[in-house]
XYZ file of C-alpha atoms in Angstrom:
444
model
C 9.749 -37.148 -66.353
C 6.425 -38.555 -66.585
C 7.444 -41.904 -64.818
C 9.048 -39.712 -62.051
C 5.760 -37.801 -61.567
C 3.561 -40.944 -61.672
C 5.865 -42.487 -59.049
C 5.535 -39.545 -56.789
C 1.856 -39.310 -57.248
C 1.507 -43.194 -56.212
C 3.778 -42.573 -53.201
C 1.495 -39.626 -51.998
C -1.747 -41.796 -52.617
C -0.226 -44.761 -50.634
C 0.932 -42.437 -47.808
C -2.614 -40.948 -47.627
C -4.129 -44.362 -47.265
C -1.781 -45.473 -44.668
C -2.316 -42.458 -42.605
C -6.116 -42.791 -42.838
C -5.704 -46.328 -41.818
C -3.593 -45.494 -38.767
C -5.970 -42.892 -37.609
C -3.809 -39.795 -38.109
C -5.789 -36.715 -38.415
C -9.133 -38.298 -37.585
C -11.651 -36.873 -35.182
C -11.877 -38.794 -31.828
C -14.504 -41.650 -32.077
C -18.073 -41.084 -30.968
C -18.793 -42.155 -27.484
C -21.645 -42.196 -25.104
C -21.183 -40.828 -21.569
C -23.359 -42.410 -19.031
C -23.700 -39.594 -16.295
C -25.145 -40.719 -13.089
C -25.874 -36.921 -11.951
C -25.510 -34.409 -14.845
C -25.826 -30.660 -13.333
C -28.142 -28.357 -15.115
C -26.255 -25.100 -14.215
C -29.243 -22.831 -15.124
C -31.380 -24.455 -12.363
C -28.805 -25.995 -9.824
C -30.497 -29.384 -10.245
C -28.885 -32.627 -10.877
C -30.480 -34.664 -13.707
C -29.984 -38.434 -13.066
C -28.863 -41.226 -15.330
C -28.239 -38.985 -18.305
C -26.745 -39.917 -21.506
C -24.496 -37.516 -23.410
C -23.506 -38.351 -26.974
C -20.285 -36.987 -28.071
C -18.917 -36.853 -31.610
C -16.597 -34.587 -33.789
C -15.840 -32.606 -30.495
C -19.508 -31.692 -30.008
C -22.296 -32.713 -27.802
C -24.685 -34.416 -30.469
C -27.504 -35.417 -27.762
C -28.374 -35.316 -24.216
C -31.292 -37.031 -22.463
C -32.252 -40.116 -20.574
C -29.565 -42.660 -21.024
C -31.577 -45.359 -22.712
C -33.200 -42.961 -24.990
C -29.733 -41.524 -26.169
C -28.329 -44.795 -26.514
C -30.917 -46.206 -28.705
C -30.323 -43.207 -31.059
C -26.599 -43.561 -30.846
C -24.621 -45.261 -33.642
C -24.352 -49.047 -33.551
C -21.565 -50.292 -31.172
C -20.898 -46.854 -29.795
C -18.464 -47.036 -26.976
C -20.027 -46.123 -23.536
C -17.816 -44.435 -20.862
C -19.333 -45.132 -17.489
C -19.788 -42.172 -15.048
C -22.928 -43.579 -13.336
C -21.339 -42.861 -9.999
C -20.017 -39.272 -10.768
C -21.157 -35.780 -10.499
C -20.793 -34.390 -14.163
C -20.432 -30.570 -14.864
C -19.589 -28.374 -17.907
C -15.991 -27.303 -18.340
C -15.056 -24.356 -16.105
C -14.306 -20.866 -17.593
C -11.671 -18.498 -15.966
C -12.412 -14.903 -17.423
C -9.469 -13.288 -15.756
C -6.095 -15.543 -16.052
C -2.533 -14.268 -16.253
C -0.626 -17.280 -17.411
C 2.506 -15.600 -18.165
C 3.044 -14.234 -14.601
C 4.852 -15.825 -11.617
C 4.626 -13.742 -8.491
C 6.262 -15.312 -5.201
C 4.446 -12.927 -3.152
C 7.394 -10.348 -3.300
C 8.291 -9.862 -6.942
C 7.237 -10.973 -10.316
C 9.671 -13.601 -11.449
C 8.510 -13.583 -14.976
C 9.647 -9.942 -15.472
C 13.273 -10.941 -16.107
C 12.404 -13.887 -18.510
C 13.108 -13.872 -22.115
C 10.050 -14.231 -24.374
C 10.768 -17.975 -24.785
C 11.101 -18.538 -21.087
C 7.743 -16.689 -20.561
C 6.071 -18.702 -23.153
C 7.377 -22.019 -21.465
C 5.803 -20.588 -18.046
C 2.309 -20.031 -19.820
C 2.604 -23.430 -21.432
C 3.033 -25.067 -18.104
C 0.409 -22.858 -16.347
C -2.132 -23.482 -19.127
C -1.783 -27.172 -18.848
C -2.048 -27.024 -15.031
C -5.356 -24.921 -15.580
C -6.829 -27.555 -18.140
C -5.900 -30.374 -15.530
C -7.918 -28.451 -12.919
C -11.026 -28.663 -15.067
C -10.743 -25.131 -16.795
C -11.536 -25.729 -20.257
C -11.826 -22.041 -21.461
C -9.670 -18.971 -20.140
C -9.623 -15.501 -21.011
C -5.956 -14.086 -20.596
C -6.158 -10.590 -19.858
C -2.611 -9.011 -20.323
C 0.973 -9.280 -19.173
C 2.084 -11.674 -21.938
C 4.282 -9.557 -24.005
C 3.472 -8.045 -27.463
C 1.364 -11.283 -28.397
C 2.484 -14.103 -26.224
C -0.963 -15.143 -25.364
C -2.038 -15.302 -29.112
C 0.943 -17.442 -29.681
C -0.186 -19.687 -26.889
C -3.646 -19.853 -28.149
C -2.271 -20.776 -31.789
C -0.110 -23.542 -30.043
C -3.040 -25.047 -28.183
C -5.138 -25.152 -31.239
C -2.640 -26.555 -33.404
C -2.012 -29.400 -30.748
C 1.373 -28.208 -29.883
C 0.476 -27.465 -26.243
C -2.121 -28.550 -23.818
C -4.436 -25.988 -22.390
C -7.968 -24.375 -22.240
C -9.176 -22.408 -25.332
C -7.567 -19.148 -24.940
C -9.030 -15.799 -25.539
C -6.023 -13.523 -25.635
C -5.923 -9.837 -24.859
C -2.446 -9.402 -26.101
C -1.049 -5.989 -24.642
C -3.177 -3.919 -21.864
C -4.516 -0.459 -22.951
C -3.454 1.778 -20.150
C -2.844 5.405 -19.252
C 0.541 6.810 -19.880
C 3.173 4.879 -17.773
C 1.448 1.557 -17.932
C 0.509 -0.585 -14.889
C 3.564 -1.542 -12.849
C 3.215 -4.773 -10.959
C 4.385 -5.525 -7.453
C 7.956 -4.703 -6.941
C 8.570 -4.481 -10.835
C 10.203 -1.269 -12.126
C 8.170 0.206 -15.023
C 11.103 0.361 -17.526
C 10.800 1.411 -20.903
C 11.491 -2.100 -22.151
C 8.419 -3.590 -19.904
C 6.263 -0.618 -21.097
C 6.674 -1.373 -24.740
C 6.378 -5.121 -24.140
C 3.249 -5.376 -22.070
C 1.274 -2.067 -22.640
C -0.360 0.055 -25.301
C -0.582 3.483 -23.680
C -3.527 5.895 -24.338
C -3.390 9.592 -24.073
C -6.067 10.677 -26.532
C -9.231 9.633 -28.323
C -7.154 8.880 -31.594
C -4.614 6.907 -29.632
C -7.457 4.951 -28.019
C -9.016 3.822 -31.360
C -5.430 3.018 -32.774
C -4.609 0.876 -29.811
C -7.717 -1.245 -30.179
C -6.853 -1.796 -33.797
C -3.247 -2.541 -33.092
C -4.177 -5.076 -30.367
C -6.757 -6.710 -32.915
C -4.130 -7.004 -35.601
C -1.660 -8.797 -33.120
C -4.358 -11.368 -32.363
C -6.301 -9.989 -29.391
C -9.816 -11.626 -28.926
C -10.700 -9.347 -26.092
C -9.635 -5.821 -25.369
C -8.382 -5.326 -21.801
C -8.135 -1.802 -20.578
C -6.715 -0.440 -17.208
C -9.102 2.566 -16.280
C -7.266 3.620 -13.278
C -3.728 3.305 -12.004
C -3.390 5.069 -8.732
C -4.355 8.705 -9.485
C -3.942 8.122 -13.134
C -7.143 7.440 -15.146
C -8.207 7.100 -18.738
C -10.599 9.755 -19.686
C -14.329 8.810 -20.266
C -14.018 9.914 -23.909
C -11.022 7.756 -24.452
C -12.880 4.628 -22.769
C -15.992 5.346 -25.088
C -13.541 5.445 -28.133
C -12.188 2.015 -27.061
C -15.407 0.370 -26.565
C -16.893 1.874 -29.693
C -13.902 0.531 -31.741
C -13.809 -2.766 -29.974
C -17.500 -3.477 -30.245
C -17.219 -2.446 -34.026
C -14.575 -5.248 -34.444
C -16.779 -7.539 -32.535
C -14.566 -7.676 -29.358
C -15.403 -7.486 -25.859
C -13.889 -4.992 -23.368
C -12.731 -5.993 -19.978
C -11.997 -3.063 -17.619
C -9.540 -3.108 -14.681
C -11.180 -0.583 -12.244
C -10.742 -0.368 -8.473
C -11.671 3.063 -7.703
C -15.129 4.225 -7.673
C -14.409 6.911 -10.374
C -12.581 4.344 -12.425
C -15.654 1.952 -12.211
C -18.014 4.798 -12.880
C -16.303 5.759 -16.073
C -16.170 2.251 -17.182
C -19.818 1.656 -16.558
C -20.603 4.967 -18.391
C -18.539 4.042 -21.319
C -20.322 0.603 -21.737
C -17.646 -1.775 -21.087
C -18.697 -5.738 -20.985
C -16.953 -6.379 -17.576
C -15.478 -4.569 -14.771
C -12.716 -6.505 -13.159
C -12.325 -5.905 -9.332
C -14.710 -3.174 -8.787
C -13.258 -2.645 -5.227
C -14.653 0.783 -4.444
C -17.585 0.921 -6.783
C -20.628 2.697 -5.325
C -24.252 1.501 -5.280
C -25.020 3.892 -7.794
C -22.307 2.478 -10.122
C -23.562 -1.021 -9.436
C -27.007 -0.037 -10.545
C -25.729 1.368 -13.608
C -23.818 -1.741 -14.414
C -26.976 -3.879 -13.777
C -28.912 -1.750 -16.059
C -26.337 -2.092 -18.877
C -25.731 -5.692 -18.292
C -22.103 -5.303 -17.174
C -20.596 -8.236 -15.454
C -18.405 -7.772 -12.226
C -15.479 -10.066 -12.337
C -14.836 -10.544 -8.688
C -11.357 -11.851 -7.850
C -11.256 -12.244 -4.169
C -9.243 -14.287 -1.690
C -9.870 -15.652 1.858
C -7.629 -14.408 4.681
C -5.914 -17.772 4.956
C -5.294 -17.862 1.340
C -3.588 -14.309 1.344
C -1.535 -15.252 4.531
C -0.319 -18.386 2.646
C 0.564 -16.335 -0.562
C 2.597 -13.711 1.193
C 4.022 -16.185 3.951
C 7.597 -15.989 2.623
C 7.521 -12.216 2.401
C 6.194 -11.694 5.870
C 8.880 -14.252 7.126
C 11.602 -12.370 5.607
C 10.378 -9.004 6.725
C 8.763 -9.473 10.058
C 8.052 -5.689 10.485
C 5.501 -5.909 7.606
C 3.176 -8.222 9.646
C 1.255 -5.555 11.685
C 0.612 -3.509 8.571
C -0.396 -6.678 6.407
C -2.736 -7.849 9.140
C -4.292 -4.318 9.366
C -4.741 -4.176 5.521
C -6.138 -7.772 5.646
C -8.670 -6.764 8.146
C -9.915 -3.876 5.933
C -10.004 -5.964 2.877
C -11.957 -8.797 4.451
C -14.357 -6.381 5.716
C -14.977 -4.493 2.337
C -14.816 -7.308 -0.170
C -17.857 -9.280 1.043
C -19.652 -6.114 1.364
C -18.861 -5.010 -2.065
C -19.883 -8.379 -3.490
C -23.253 -8.131 -1.626
C -23.856 -4.740 -2.850
C -23.425 -5.831 -6.517
C -25.661 -8.695 -5.945
C -28.454 -6.729 -4.254
C -28.443 -4.133 -7.270
C -28.745 -7.219 -9.666
C -25.116 -7.399 -11.279
C -24.234 -10.633 -12.779
C -20.961 -12.223 -11.384
C -18.490 -14.138 -13.506
C -15.558 -16.157 -12.274
C -11.950 -14.775 -12.879
C -9.064 -15.868 -10.696
C -6.570 -13.155 -11.295
C -4.095 -15.683 -10.202
C -0.553 -14.468 -10.609
C 0.952 -16.126 -7.664
C 3.187 -19.289 -7.307
C 0.777 -20.571 -4.655
C 2.307 -22.913 -2.049
C 1.465 -26.571 -2.550
C -0.998 -25.729 -5.478
C -0.927 -25.947 -9.129
C -1.911 -22.843 -11.119
C -5.088 -24.422 -11.799
C -5.916 -25.481 -8.286
C -4.772 -22.055 -6.933
C -7.066 -20.347 -9.601
C -10.124 -22.206 -8.316
C -9.435 -20.831 -4.772
C -11.420 -17.831 -5.743
C -14.640 -19.676 -5.873
C -14.057 -20.883 -2.324
C -13.529 -17.192 -1.298
C -16.772 -16.203 -3.228
C -18.644 -18.836 -1.317
C -17.452 -17.403 1.899
C -18.709 -13.892 0.857
C -22.139 -15.132 0.343
C -22.541 -16.888 -2.970
C -24.277 -20.230 -2.867
C -22.283 -23.340 -4.370
C -24.738 -23.168 -7.115
C -24.015 -19.518 -7.665
C -20.299 -20.049 -7.757
C -20.646 -22.921 -10.293
C -22.891 -20.832 -12.506
C -20.290 -17.859 -12.476
C -17.765 -20.125 -13.672
C -19.900 -21.763 -16.307
C -22.990 -20.214 -17.735
C -22.516 -16.612 -16.627
C -18.856 -16.816 -17.882
C -19.919 -18.136 -21.251
C -22.386 -15.160 -21.548
C -19.744 -12.438 -20.459
C -17.436 -14.142 -23.413
C -20.273 -14.095 -25.987
C -19.483 -17.687 -26.122
C -22.926 -19.229 -24.646
C -23.599 -20.922 -27.987
C -20.441 -22.848 -27.548
C -19.552 -23.598 -23.813
C -20.895 -23.238 -20.368
C -23.570 -25.823 -20.335
C -24.002 -29.536 -21.316
C -26.564 -29.115 -24.055
C -26.781 -30.361 -27.688
C -24.735 -28.538 -30.457
C -22.227 -27.249 -27.868
C -18.442 -28.218 -27.528
C -18.059 -31.130 -25.474
C -16.263 -29.738 -22.660
C -17.243 -32.068 -19.606
C -15.716 -32.537 -16.159
C -16.547 -35.201 -13.358
C -16.150 -35.578 -9.543
C -16.487 -38.322 -7.278
C -18.402 -36.008 -4.650
C -20.887 -33.218 -4.966
C -19.499 -29.694 -5.473
C -22.843 -28.377 -4.549
C -22.563 -29.592 -0.904
C -18.839 -28.401 -0.736
C -17.400 -26.036 -3.248
C -13.953 -27.093 -2.508
C -14.789 -30.276 -4.491
C -13.811 -28.395 -7.582
C -10.267 -28.759 -6.313
C -10.437 -32.474 -6.945
C -11.635 -32.896 -10.483
C -11.309 -36.700 -11.580
C -12.037 -36.464 -15.244
C -11.583 -33.607 -17.843
C -12.767 -33.677 -21.354
C -12.096 -30.979 -23.757
C -13.592 -30.815 -27.120
C -14.460 -34.464 -26.958
C -11.042 -35.514 -25.842
C -10.319 -37.071 -22.517
C -7.258 -35.120 -21.226
C -7.468 -36.390 -17.541
C -8.968 -39.508 -16.326
C -8.947 -40.764 -12.859
C -12.255 -42.281 -12.762
C -12.493 -44.823 -15.643
C -9.039 -45.566 -17.031
C -10.605 -45.136 -20.439
C -9.984 -42.525 -23.137
C -12.002 -40.985 -25.979
C -9.247 -41.271 -28.604
C -6.994 -44.255 -28.149
């Protein structure tokens, strides 16, 4: 018996040595990035000829290239980005990775849980390849699908951004039916935690947290159905006690007002919010996650639907005219009141000719068209988004101590925000996941 034990111990020891020698389980090697133009997202100014030392998934030093190189380990590998424009990884605060709408119906509603997870895995990978290294998934993922996706990505079983999952949305009774999707009992139980009282509100927050939620997503208004102010306050109180942020879907003025009074962390959409509500949001530090689209983008999204039902075109164009008048005005009123803007795509569509990641970034082009400068658009998707998540100590800027989430471009996104559609290099946590610039890798 002793000989068997010793033989087994020897085998384990040799296996451990072999694995360590082959690189299994090791962190990526330290590397030094030579950034020709590194964007300081706080000021909107490019810092030239910067060195960024990356080791163990984090940024160890940033400064003049030669200064950082002298302080770097002997023989450190240099990645040459001297001709590139270098930015922090982007952050999508309002993703829906488990949805696939064709402009008419939600295709994912008839999928099994396993099929929806495969859809989300594909969408997550496409989001990462577009330069989004952190994403908040805010509902419609089943009981805890986005928590499963988060765990898969963290374990290296799937590729995607860091996921902050909401699990099920908290809604008024009846849930939140999507376009042409019947609100069956099965869908209600799968995607929503319905709230009809203060006690139910607190219980729903605890249940979401227990199933893996990293953020609480609430739907304040669904048509004429609204969560009560006391219920929203109970949700916010319980969530904040558990160190969770609260993202509130609110499209009506009354819904936005209640959400602001209750002290949520972000209001998603805020379509009909008044100047008074925007002032209240600014006073309380509540972000607006504006997910707008250009008229041309919307025409592309609904092209198949309009082609199959020509009678809808007149009504659609009338709606579009109203939308493209009110959305820019709403954004400008929010900015005038001092409300901070964070990027959230709300992309649920299978956008023609675009990956999910590329389609998600179209919102930044729409915000540019509504009056944000390119610098403000990028800040909304980096520093401001990180502050909304409470992750400003981890992501959102290229600074010492933060996670090494870095993206690079051939051309300057500050001159043309559409350049964000053409990311050439993506590094997440110190690992190159996309490289069309150098042909090198951080973890060979």
